[in-house]
Amino acid sequence: MRRALTLAAIAAALLSAGCGGGTSSNGEASKPAKTIVQDAVAAATAASSVHMKGSIAVGTTKVAVDLRLLADRGGTGTVTLNGVSFDLVRVGDTAYFRGSAAFWKQFAGGAAAQLLQGRWLKASASSGQFAELAVFTRASELFKQLISSSAGATLSSTGETTRNGERVIGVADRSTGSVLYVAARGTPYPVALTRKGSGEIAFDRWNEKVELTAPPDAIDAAELARSAGG
């Protein structure tokens, strides 16, 4: 793996939007900023599924995602890193990747680029060189990591406001220049994470049904490695 993506960096960048629903205030506006973040993470991790879409900068890496995530069972969609895109499906502990020659050359080398262009590669989602990419489909880990990455004294509530027709509470992080918006009505799902000059990632479609299907005829990464070594 030529590019290391840390879970903490991804989590801090990828928490975002959802619709809380309901018409009555959920009381979040009166809580401390840290508690609002914790409540939003708890609501998000309890959801059965979510759609994540948008782009944001993580250090020098521009990350764009369009993913449907199903609790801890997996996810499906597209990820783009600095303009290089790949399709991703995770079903349980197995992840499947399909990308262009540019993707395979960057993440697996030139020989793999020729072999795998347009093909699906099957690999472990928990260990090995592709596990860091599979982390994009682990919603609960990303949300839980946000608690520790947002636990400092740099958080402050910006109060209740309206965003795209929805009542929300903003939580600003002075250390990163980002603002997390949380639903002020109904379940306090995260509504948006914006970072000035960096972008925004959005979550919606909470608890909708998501179908996960393993791509057929995928090349097994473990078998490929054994063959190359032999």
PDB file of N, CA and C in Angstrom, residues 24-98:
ATOM      1  N   SER A  24     -40.633  18.495  17.034  1.00  0.00           N
ATOM      2  CA  SER A  24     -40.355  19.055  18.347  1.00  0.00           C
ATOM      3  C   SER A  24     -38.853  19.120  18.598  1.00  0.00           C
ATOM      4  N   SER A  25     -38.435  20.139  19.354  1.00  0.00           N
ATOM      5  CA  SER A  25     -37.020  20.265  19.699  1.00  0.00           C
ATOM      6  C   SER A  25     -36.567  19.032  20.469  1.00  0.00           C
ATOM      7  N   ASN A  26     -35.381  18.538  20.159  1.00  0.00           N
ATOM      8  CA  ASN A  26     -34.860  17.371  20.867  1.00  0.00           C
ATOM      9  C   ASN A  26     -33.975  17.756  22.054  1.00  0.00           C
ATOM     10  N   GLY A  27     -33.868  19.048  22.340  1.00  0.00           N
ATOM     11  CA  GLY A  27     -33.130  19.500  23.509  1.00  0.00           C
ATOM     12  C   GLY A  27     -31.632  19.599  23.335  1.00  0.00           C
ATOM     13  N   GLU A  28     -31.108  19.288  22.157  1.00  0.00           N
ATOM     14  CA  GLU A  28     -29.664  19.312  21.956  1.00  0.00           C
ATOM     15  C   GLU A  28     -29.087  20.726  22.057  1.00  0.00           C
ATOM     16  N   ALA A  29     -29.869  21.714  21.656  1.00  0.00           N
ATOM     17  CA  ALA A  29     -29.364  23.090  21.626  1.00  0.00           C
ATOM     18  C   ALA A  29     -28.927  23.586  23.002  1.00  0.00           C
ATOM     19  N   SER A  30     -29.485  23.016  24.070  1.00  0.00           N
ATOM     20  CA  SER A  30     -29.153  23.463  25.421  1.00  0.00           C
ATOM     21  C   SER A  30     -27.987  22.694  26.028  1.00  0.00           C
ATOM     22  N   LYS A  31     -27.419  21.738  25.287  1.00  0.00           N
ATOM     23  CA  LYS A  31     -26.355  20.891  25.834  1.00  0.00           C
ATOM     24  C   LYS A  31     -24.970  21.426  25.485  1.00  0.00           C
ATOM     25  N   PRO A  32     -23.953  21.018  26.256  1.00  0.00           N
ATOM     26  CA  PRO A  32     -22.580  21.401  25.917  1.00  0.00           C
ATOM     27  C   PRO A  32     -22.181  20.825  24.558  1.00  0.00           C
ATOM     28  N   ALA A  33     -21.228  21.478  23.897  1.00  0.00           N
ATOM     29  CA  ALA A  33     -20.827  21.070  22.554  1.00  0.00           C
ATOM     30  C   ALA A  33     -20.362  19.613  22.511  1.00  0.00           C
ATOM     31  N   LYS A  34     -19.549  19.209  23.481  1.00  0.00           N
ATOM     32  CA  LYS A  34     -19.044  17.838  23.486  1.00  0.00           C
ATOM     33  C   LYS A  34     -20.184  16.836  23.586  1.00  0.00           C
ATOM     34  N   THR A  35     -21.198  17.137  24.393  1.00  0.00           N
ATOM     35  CA  THR A  35     -22.337  16.236  24.550  1.00  0.00           C
ATOM     36  C   THR A  35     -23.143  16.145  23.261  1.00  0.00           C
ATOM     37  N   ILE A  36     -23.284  17.259  22.560  1.00  0.00           N
ATOM     38  CA  ILE A  36     -24.006  17.246  21.280  1.00  0.00           C
ATOM     39  C   ILE A  36     -23.317  16.291  20.297  1.00  0.00           C
ATOM     40  N   VAL A  37     -21.984  16.374  20.239  1.00  0.00           N
ATOM     41  CA  VAL A  37     -21.233  15.481  19.355  1.00  0.00           C
ATOM     42  C   VAL A  37     -21.430  14.025  19.773  1.00  0.00           C
ATOM     43  N   GLN A  38     -21.357  13.760  21.066  1.00  0.00           N
ATOM     44  CA  GLN A  38     -21.528  12.386  21.548  1.00  0.00           C
ATOM     45  C   GLN A  38     -22.922  11.853  21.227  1.00  0.00           C
ATOM     46  N   ASP A  39     -23.946  12.696  21.384  1.00  0.00           N
ATOM     47  CA  ASP A  39     -25.315  12.270  21.076  1.00  0.00           C
ATOM     48  C   ASP A  39     -25.477  11.989  19.587  1.00  0.00           C
ATOM     49  N   ALA A  40     -24.842  12.822  18.755  1.00  0.00           N
ATOM     50  CA  ALA A  40     -24.925  12.619  17.310  1.00  0.00           C
ATOM     51  C   ALA A  40     -24.242  11.317  16.903  1.00  0.00           C
ATOM     52  N   VAL A  41     -23.086  11.030  17.494  1.00  0.00           N
ATOM     53  CA  VAL A  41     -22.380   9.793  17.199  1.00  0.00           C
ATOM     54  C   VAL A  41     -23.197   8.587  17.660  1.00  0.00           C
ATOM     55  N   ALA A  42     -23.801   8.677  18.837  1.00  0.00           N
ATOM     56  CA  ALA A  42     -24.624   7.573  19.351  1.00  0.00           C
ATOM     57  C   ALA A  42     -25.807   7.304  18.425  1.00  0.00           C
ATOM     58  N   ALA A  43     -26.451   8.366  17.935  1.00  0.00           N
ATOM     59  CA  ALA A  43     -27.584   8.200  17.020  1.00  0.00           C
ATOM     60  C   ALA A  43     -27.133   7.563  15.712  1.00  0.00           C
ATOM     61  N   ALA A  44     -25.982   8.014  15.211  1.00  0.00           N
ATOM     62  CA  ALA A  44     -25.475   7.499  13.947  1.00  0.00           C
ATOM     63  C   ALA A  44     -25.085   6.026  14.042  1.00  0.00           C
ATOM     64  N   THR A  45     -24.419   5.649  15.125  1.00  0.00           N
ATOM     65  CA  THR A  45     -23.979   4.261  15.262  1.00  0.00           C
ATOM     66  C   THR A  45     -25.144   3.314  15.527  1.00  0.00           C
ATOM     67  N   ALA A  46     -26.263   3.838  16.014  1.00  0.00           N
ATOM     68  CA  ALA A  46     -27.439   2.998  16.256  1.00  0.00           C
ATOM     69  C   ALA A  46     -28.259   2.787  14.989  1.00  0.00           C
ATOM     70  N   ALA A  47     -28.025   3.587  13.960  1.00  0.00           N
ATOM     71  CA  ALA A  47     -28.783   3.475  12.714  1.00  0.00           C
ATOM     72  C   ALA A  47     -28.388   2.207  11.970  1.00  0.00           C
ATOM     73  N   SER A  48     -29.334   1.626  11.242  1.00  0.00           N
ATOM     74  CA  SER A  48     -29.052   0.395  10.511  1.00  0.00           C
ATOM     75  C   SER A  48     -28.334   0.659   9.197  1.00  0.00           C
ATOM     76  N   SER A  49     -28.505   1.851   8.620  1.00  0.00           N
ATOM     77  CA  SER A  49     -27.846   2.160   7.362  1.00  0.00           C
ATOM     78  C   SER A  49     -27.816   3.662   7.136  1.00  0.00           C
ATOM     79  N   VAL A  50     -26.983   4.088   6.202  1.00  0.00           N
ATOM     80  CA  VAL A  50     -26.858   5.506   5.897  1.00  0.00           C
ATOM     81  C   VAL A  50     -26.209   5.663   4.532  1.00  0.00           C
ATOM     82  N   HIS A  51     -26.478   6.782   3.877  1.00  0.00           N
ATOM     83  CA  HIS A  51     -25.832   7.143   2.620  1.00  0.00           C
ATOM     84  C   HIS A  51     -24.860   8.285   2.890  1.00  0.00           C
ATOM     85  N   MET A  52     -23.644   8.163   2.402  1.00  0.00           N
ATOM     86  CA  MET A  52     -22.600   9.153   2.629  1.00  0.00           C
ATOM     87  C   MET A  52     -22.114   9.665   1.280  1.00  0.00           C
ATOM     88  N   LYS A  53     -22.152  10.994   1.103  1.00  0.00           N
ATOM     89  CA  LYS A  53     -21.741  11.552  -0.191  1.00  0.00           C
ATOM     90  C   LYS A  53     -21.141  12.935  -0.010  1.00  0.00           C
ATOM     91  N   GLY A  54     -20.082  13.221  -0.767  1.00  0.00           N
ATOM     92  CA  GLY A  54     -19.467  14.532  -0.753  1.00  0.00           C
ATOM     93  C   GLY A  54     -17.969  14.429  -0.882  1.00  0.00           C
ATOM     94  N   SER A  55     -17.277  15.544  -0.654  1.00  0.00           N
ATOM     95  CA  SER A  55     -15.822  15.549  -0.748  1.00  0.00           C
ATOM     96  C   SER A  55     -15.243  16.517   0.270  1.00  0.00           C
ATOM     97  N   ILE A  56     -14.046  16.199   0.715  1.00  0.00           N
ATOM     98  CA  ILE A  56     -13.381  17.028   1.705  1.00  0.00           C
ATOM     99  C   ILE A  56     -11.883  16.720   1.659  1.00  0.00           C
ATOM    100  N   ALA A  57     -11.063  17.668   2.075  1.00  0.00           N
ATOM    101  CA  ALA A  57      -9.614  17.453   2.096  1.00  0.00           C
ATOM    102  C   ALA A  57      -9.189  16.864   3.426  1.00  0.00           C
ATOM    103  N   VAL A  58      -8.366  15.828   3.376  1.00  0.00           N
ATOM    104  CA  VAL A  58      -7.773  15.222   4.567  1.00  0.00           C
ATOM    105  C   VAL A  58      -6.270  15.396   4.434  1.00  0.00           C
ATOM    106  N   GLY A  59      -5.715  16.437   5.068  1.00  0.00           N
ATOM    107  CA  GLY A  59      -4.317  16.768   4.862  1.00  0.00           C
ATOM    108  C   GLY A  59      -4.102  17.189   3.406  1.00  0.00           C
ATOM    109  N   THR A  60      -3.220  16.485   2.717  1.00  0.00           N
ATOM    110  CA  THR A  60      -2.964  16.777   1.303  1.00  0.00           C
ATOM    111  C   THR A  60      -3.799  15.909   0.374  1.00  0.00           C
ATOM    112  N   THR A  61      -4.674  15.078   0.936  1.00  0.00           N
ATOM    113  CA  THR A  61      -5.489  14.172   0.132  1.00  0.00           C
ATOM    114  C   THR A  61      -6.907  14.692  -0.008  1.00  0.00           C
ATOM    115  N   LYS A  62      -7.395  14.792  -1.233  1.00  0.00           N
ATOM    116  CA  LYS A  62      -8.780  15.151  -1.492  1.00  0.00           C
ATOM    117  C   LYS A  62      -9.594  13.866  -1.579  1.00  0.00           C
ATOM    118  N   VAL A  63     -10.530  13.698  -0.650  1.00  0.00           N
ATOM    119  CA  VAL A  63     -11.336  12.485  -0.560  1.00  0.00           C
ATOM    120  C   VAL A  63     -12.762  12.787  -1.003  1.00  0.00           C
ATOM    121  N   ALA A  64     -13.270  12.007  -1.949  1.00  0.00           N
ATOM    122  CA  ALA A  64     -14.665  12.110  -2.373  1.00  0.00           C
ATOM    123  C   ALA A  64     -15.305  10.735  -2.234  1.00  0.00           C
ATOM    124  N   VAL A  65     -16.531  10.697  -1.706  1.00  0.00           N
ATOM    125  CA  VAL A  65     -17.210   9.416  -1.490  1.00  0.00           C
ATOM    126  C   VAL A  65     -18.667   9.491  -1.920  1.00  0.00           C
ATOM    127  N   ASP A  66     -19.182   8.368  -2.358  1.00  0.00           N
ATOM    128  CA  ASP A  66     -20.609   8.169  -2.594  1.00  0.00           C
ATOM    129  C   ASP A  66     -20.883   6.728  -2.221  1.00  0.00           C
ATOM    130  N   LEU A  67     -21.278   6.500  -0.961  1.00  0.00           N
ATOM    131  CA  LEU A  67     -21.340   5.164  -0.387  1.00  0.00           C
ATOM    132  C   LEU A  67     -22.656   4.923   0.340  1.00  0.00           C
ATOM    133  N   ARG A  68     -23.179   3.707   0.230  1.00  0.00           N
ATOM    134  CA  ARG A  68     -24.286   3.239   1.065  1.00  0.00           C
ATOM    135  C   ARG A  68     -23.696   2.269   2.080  1.00  0.00           C
ATOM    136  N   LEU A  69     -23.885   2.547   3.367  1.00  0.00           N
ATOM    137  CA  LEU A  69     -23.295   1.749   4.434  1.00  0.00           C
ATOM    138  C   LEU A  69     -24.368   1.043   5.227  1.00  0.00           C
ATOM    139  N   LEU A  70     -24.139  -0.220   5.513  1.00  0.00           N
ATOM    140  CA  LEU A  70     -25.101  -1.036   6.244  1.00  0.00           C
ATOM    141  C   LEU A  70     -24.494  -1.452   7.569  1.00  0.00           C
ATOM    142  N   ALA A  71     -24.734  -0.628   8.601  1.00  0.00           N
ATOM    143  CA  ALA A  71     -24.231  -0.896   9.959  1.00  0.00           C
ATOM    144  C   ALA A  71     -22.827  -1.486   9.880  1.00  0.00           C
ATOM    145  N   ASP A  72     -22.570  -2.607  10.561  1.00  0.00           N
ATOM    146  CA  ASP A  72     -21.246  -3.216  10.505  1.00  0.00           C
ATOM    147  C   ASP A  72     -21.179  -4.370   9.509  1.00  0.00           C
ATOM    148  N   ARG A  73     -22.187  -4.509   8.659  1.00  0.00           N
ATOM    149  CA  ARG A  73     -22.214  -5.625   7.714  1.00  0.00           C
ATOM    150  C   ARG A  73     -21.489  -5.307   6.418  1.00  0.00           C
ATOM    151  N   GLY A  74     -21.337  -4.012   6.085  1.00  0.00           N
ATOM    152  CA  GLY A  74     -20.608  -3.695   4.864  1.00  0.00           C
ATOM    153  C   GLY A  74     -21.086  -2.423   4.218  1.00  0.00           C
ATOM    154  N   GLY A  75     -20.764  -2.285   2.949  1.00  0.00           N
ATOM    155  CA  GLY A  75     -21.145  -1.087   2.214  1.00  0.00           C
ATOM    156  C   GLY A  75     -20.815  -1.230   0.753  1.00  0.00           C
ATOM    157  N   THR A  76     -21.297  -0.270  -0.049  1.00  0.00           N
ATOM    158  CA  THR A  76     -21.060  -0.307  -1.485  1.00  0.00           C
ATOM    159  C   THR A  76     -21.068   1.104  -2.048  1.00  0.00           C
ATOM    160  N   GLY A  77     -20.232   1.359  -3.039  1.00  0.00           N
ATOM    161  CA  GLY A  77     -20.206   2.677  -3.656  1.00  0.00           C
ATOM    162  C   GLY A  77     -18.870   2.987  -4.285  1.00  0.00           C
ATOM    163  N   THR A  78     -18.555   4.285  -4.360  1.00  0.00           N
ATOM    164  CA  THR A  78     -17.349   4.754  -5.044  1.00  0.00           C
ATOM    165  C   THR A  78     -16.555   5.696  -4.146  1.00  0.00           C
ATOM    166  N   VAL A  79     -15.251   5.564  -4.177  1.00  0.00           N
ATOM    167  CA  VAL A  79     -14.336   6.437  -3.439  1.00  0.00           C
ATOM    168  C   VAL A  79     -13.338   7.032  -4.431  1.00  0.00           C
ATOM    169  N   THR A  80     -13.014   8.316  -4.259  1.00  0.00           N
ATOM    170  CA  THR A  80     -12.014   8.966  -5.098  1.00  0.00           C
ATOM    171  C   THR A  80     -10.965   9.619  -4.207  1.00  0.00           C
ATOM    172  N   LEU A  81      -9.695   9.331  -4.471  1.00  0.00           N
ATOM    173  CA  LEU A  81      -8.584   9.886  -3.710  1.00  0.00           C
ATOM    174  C   LEU A  81      -7.688  10.663  -4.667  1.00  0.00           C
ATOM    175  N   ASN A  82      -7.660  11.993  -4.498  1.00  0.00           N
ATOM    176  CA  ASN A  82      -6.862  12.854  -5.370  1.00  0.00           C
ATOM    177  C   ASN A  82      -7.125  12.564  -6.839  1.00  0.00           C
ATOM    178  N   GLY A  83      -8.398  12.428  -7.173  1.00  0.00           N
ATOM    179  CA  GLY A  83      -8.796  12.248  -8.558  1.00  0.00           C
ATOM    180  C   GLY A  83      -8.768  10.824  -9.068  1.00  0.00           C
ATOM    181  N   VAL A  84      -8.282   9.878  -8.283  1.00  0.00           N
ATOM    182  CA  VAL A  84      -8.227   8.472  -8.685  1.00  0.00           C
ATOM    183  C   VAL A  84      -9.370   7.730  -8.002  1.00  0.00           C
ATOM    184  N   SER A  85     -10.283   7.172  -8.806  1.00  0.00           N
ATOM    185  CA  SER A  85     -11.501   6.568  -8.259  1.00  0.00           C
ATOM    186  C   SER A  85     -11.449   5.047  -8.289  1.00  0.00           C
ATOM    187  N   PHE A  86     -12.205   4.454  -7.364  1.00  0.00           N
ATOM    188  CA  PHE A  86     -12.394   3.010  -7.386  1.00  0.00           C
ATOM    189  C   PHE A  86     -13.761   2.663  -6.810  1.00  0.00           C
ATOM    190  N   ASP A  87     -14.330   1.567  -7.309  1.00  0.00           N
ATOM    191  CA  ASP A  87     -15.570   1.023  -6.772  1.00  0.00           C
ATOM    192  C   ASP A  87     -15.220   0.100  -5.611  1.00  0.00           C
ATOM    193  N   LEU A  88     -16.077   0.093  -4.603  1.00  0.00           N
ATOM    194  CA  LEU A  88     -15.804  -0.661  -3.379  1.00  0.00           C
ATOM    195  C   LEU A  88     -17.074  -1.345  -2.895  1.00  0.00           C
ATOM    196  N   VAL A  89     -16.966  -2.625  -2.590  1.00  0.00           N
ATOM    197  CA  VAL A  89     -18.050  -3.382  -1.964  1.00  0.00           C
ATOM    198  C   VAL A  89     -17.449  -4.162  -0.803  1.00  0.00           C
ATOM    199  N   ARG A  90     -18.049  -4.054   0.367  1.00  0.00           N
ATOM    200  CA  ARG A  90     -17.633  -4.912   1.478  1.00  0.00           C
ATOM    201  C   ARG A  90     -18.821  -5.708   1.949  1.00  0.00           C
ATOM    202  N   VAL A  91     -18.659  -7.028   2.019  1.00  0.00           N
ATOM    203  CA  VAL A  91     -19.672  -7.923   2.556  1.00  0.00           C
ATOM    204  C   VAL A  91     -19.023  -8.691   3.701  1.00  0.00           C
ATOM    205  N   GLY A  92     -19.367  -8.329   4.924  1.00  0.00           N
ATOM    206  CA  GLY A  92     -18.731  -8.962   6.073  1.00  0.00           C
ATOM    207  C   GLY A  92     -17.245  -8.634   6.123  1.00  0.00           C
ATOM    208  N   ASP A  93     -16.407  -9.650   6.176  1.00  0.00           N
ATOM    209  CA  ASP A  93     -14.968  -9.446   6.312  1.00  0.00           C
ATOM    210  C   ASP A  93     -14.253  -9.495   4.968  1.00  0.00           C
ATOM    211  N   THR A  94     -15.013  -9.483   3.882  1.00  0.00           N
ATOM    212  CA  THR A  94     -14.417  -9.522   2.556  1.00  0.00           C
ATOM    213  C   THR A  94     -14.724  -8.242   1.797  1.00  0.00           C
ATOM    214  N   ALA A  95     -13.694  -7.639   1.223  1.00  0.00           N
ATOM    215  CA  ALA A  95     -13.861  -6.404   0.457  1.00  0.00           C
ATOM    216  C   ALA A  95     -13.525  -6.661  -1.005  1.00  0.00           C
ATOM    217  N   TYR A  96     -14.215  -5.956  -1.883  1.00  0.00           N
ATOM    218  CA  TYR A  96     -14.015  -6.082  -3.316  1.00  0.00           C
ATOM    219  C   TYR A  96     -13.695  -4.705  -3.880  1.00  0.00           C
ATOM    220  N   PHE A  97     -12.674  -4.643  -4.746  1.00  0.00           N
ATOM    221  CA  PHE A  97     -12.225  -3.380  -5.309  1.00  0.00           C
ATOM    222  C   PHE A  97     -12.160  -3.490  -6.829  1.00  0.00           C
ATOM    223  N   ARG A  98     -12.593  -2.411  -7.517  1.00  0.00           N
ATOM    224  CA  ARG A  98     -12.462  -2.346  -8.966  1.00  0.00           C
ATOM    225  C   ARG A  98     -12.069  -0.923  -9.345  1.00  0.00           C
TER     226      ARG A  98
END
